[in-house]
Coordinates of C-alpha atoms in Angstrom, one line a residue:
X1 CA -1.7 33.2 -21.0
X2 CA -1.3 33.5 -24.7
X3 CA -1.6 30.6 -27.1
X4 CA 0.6 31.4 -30.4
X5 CA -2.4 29.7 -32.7
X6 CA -0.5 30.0 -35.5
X7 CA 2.5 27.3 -33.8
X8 CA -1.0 25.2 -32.6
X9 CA -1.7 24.9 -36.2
X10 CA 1.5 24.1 -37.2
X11 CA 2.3 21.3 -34.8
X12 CA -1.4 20.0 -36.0
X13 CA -0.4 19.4 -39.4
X14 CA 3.5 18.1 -38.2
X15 CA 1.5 15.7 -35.9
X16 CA -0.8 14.3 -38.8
X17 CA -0.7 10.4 -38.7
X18 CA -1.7 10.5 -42.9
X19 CA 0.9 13.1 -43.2
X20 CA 3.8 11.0 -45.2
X21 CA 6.0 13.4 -43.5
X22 CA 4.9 16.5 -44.4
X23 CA 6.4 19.3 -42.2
X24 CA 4.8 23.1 -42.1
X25 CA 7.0 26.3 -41.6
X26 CA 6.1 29.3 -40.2
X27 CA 8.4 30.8 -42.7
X28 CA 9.3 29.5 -46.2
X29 CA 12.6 27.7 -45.8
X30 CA 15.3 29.4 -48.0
X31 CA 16.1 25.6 -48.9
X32 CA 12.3 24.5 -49.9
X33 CA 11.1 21.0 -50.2
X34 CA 9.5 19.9 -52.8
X35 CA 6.2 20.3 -50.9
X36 CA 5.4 22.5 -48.0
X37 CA 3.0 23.8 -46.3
X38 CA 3.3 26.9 -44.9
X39 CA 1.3 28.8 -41.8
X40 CA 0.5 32.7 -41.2
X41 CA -1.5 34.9 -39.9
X42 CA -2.9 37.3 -41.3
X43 CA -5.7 39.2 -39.3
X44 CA -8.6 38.3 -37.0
X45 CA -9.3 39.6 -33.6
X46 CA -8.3 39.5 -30.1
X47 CA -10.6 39.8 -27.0
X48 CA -10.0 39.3 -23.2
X49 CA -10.7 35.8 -23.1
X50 CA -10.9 34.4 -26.7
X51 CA -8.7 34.8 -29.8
X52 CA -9.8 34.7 -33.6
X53 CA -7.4 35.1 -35.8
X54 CA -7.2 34.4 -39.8
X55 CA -4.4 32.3 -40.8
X56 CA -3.7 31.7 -44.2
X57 CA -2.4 27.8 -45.1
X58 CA -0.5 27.9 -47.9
X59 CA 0.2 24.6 -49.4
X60 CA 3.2 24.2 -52.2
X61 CA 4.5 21.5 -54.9
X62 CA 5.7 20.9 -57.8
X63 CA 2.5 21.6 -60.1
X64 CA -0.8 23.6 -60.0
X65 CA -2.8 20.1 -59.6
X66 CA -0.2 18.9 -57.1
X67 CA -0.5 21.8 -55.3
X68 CA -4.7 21.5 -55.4
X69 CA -4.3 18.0 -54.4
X70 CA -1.9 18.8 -51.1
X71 CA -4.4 21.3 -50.3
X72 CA -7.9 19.7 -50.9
X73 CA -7.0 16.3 -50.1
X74 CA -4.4 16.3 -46.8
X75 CA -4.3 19.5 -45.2
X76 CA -7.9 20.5 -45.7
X77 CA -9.6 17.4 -43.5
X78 CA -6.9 18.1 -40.8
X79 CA -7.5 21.7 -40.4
X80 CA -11.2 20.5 -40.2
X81 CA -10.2 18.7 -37.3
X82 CA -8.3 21.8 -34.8
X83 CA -11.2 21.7 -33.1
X84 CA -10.5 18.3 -31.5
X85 CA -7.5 20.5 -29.6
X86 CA -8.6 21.7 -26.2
X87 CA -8.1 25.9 -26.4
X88 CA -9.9 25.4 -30.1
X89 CA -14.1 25.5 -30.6
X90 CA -14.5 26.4 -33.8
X91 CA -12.8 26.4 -37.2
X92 CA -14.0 27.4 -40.5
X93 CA -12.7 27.6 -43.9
X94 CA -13.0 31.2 -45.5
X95 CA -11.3 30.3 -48.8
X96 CA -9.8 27.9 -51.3
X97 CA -7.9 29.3 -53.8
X98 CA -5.6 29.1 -56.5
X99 CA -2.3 31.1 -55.3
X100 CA 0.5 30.6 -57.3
X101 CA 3.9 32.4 -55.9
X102 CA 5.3 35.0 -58.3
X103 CA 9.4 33.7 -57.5
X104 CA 11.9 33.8 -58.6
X105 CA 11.4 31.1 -59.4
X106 CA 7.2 30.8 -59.2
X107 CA 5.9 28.0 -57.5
X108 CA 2.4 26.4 -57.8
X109 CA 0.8 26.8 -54.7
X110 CA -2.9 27.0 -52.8
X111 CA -4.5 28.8 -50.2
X112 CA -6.8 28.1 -47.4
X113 CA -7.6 30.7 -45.3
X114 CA -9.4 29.2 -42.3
X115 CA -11.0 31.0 -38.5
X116 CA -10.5 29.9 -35.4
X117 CA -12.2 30.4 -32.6
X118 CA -9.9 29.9 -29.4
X119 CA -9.9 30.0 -26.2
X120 CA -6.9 31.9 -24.6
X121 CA -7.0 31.4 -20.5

């Protein structure tokens, strides 16, 4: 059986009790929110009974320091926490950084570009 990690993470973040009703897309929304977060992966590996994939996080807002602050301060310590989910063992973070969306229109936003370590079966 498959586990689609990058949904895990997403429902992770949907689920957070500190959230203030932030919501995660797998996709940008055409009709973005103020703030986002969105989920992708974006490499990592596959073997028969474990999965390790790279997801980029990408956190959005209104401003560069909002953006920093989303990032650093909320979705950071939960994606810290995926390995309190049963298929997860391991996370860890590869990168923080700056990545601002070109546009039209460009958007402040942040990366973090985390490693799981998964259990598939």
């Amino acid at each position: 059986m498959s586990i689609n990690l990058e949904k895990t993470v997403k429902d992770w973040i949907d689920t957070d009790p500190d959230g203030d009703g932030l919501t995660a897309y797998l996709e940008v929304p055409a009709d973005r929110p103020k703030r986002l977060v969105t989920i992708e992966r974006v490499g990592g590996n596959e073997n028969e009974y474990s999965s390790h994939p790279t997801i980029a996080v990408q956190a959005w807002a209104e401003s560069r320091w909002q953006a920093a602050q989303l990032a650093t301060s909320q979705v950071l310590p939960r994606l810290l926490d995926l390995d309190l989910l049963d298929p997860i063992a391991a996370v860890s973070v590869e990168s923080i950084a700056d990545f601002p969306d070109p546009g039209p229109p460009p958007q402040p936003r942040y990366q973090i570009t985390i490693q799981l370590d998964a259990a598939t079966q």
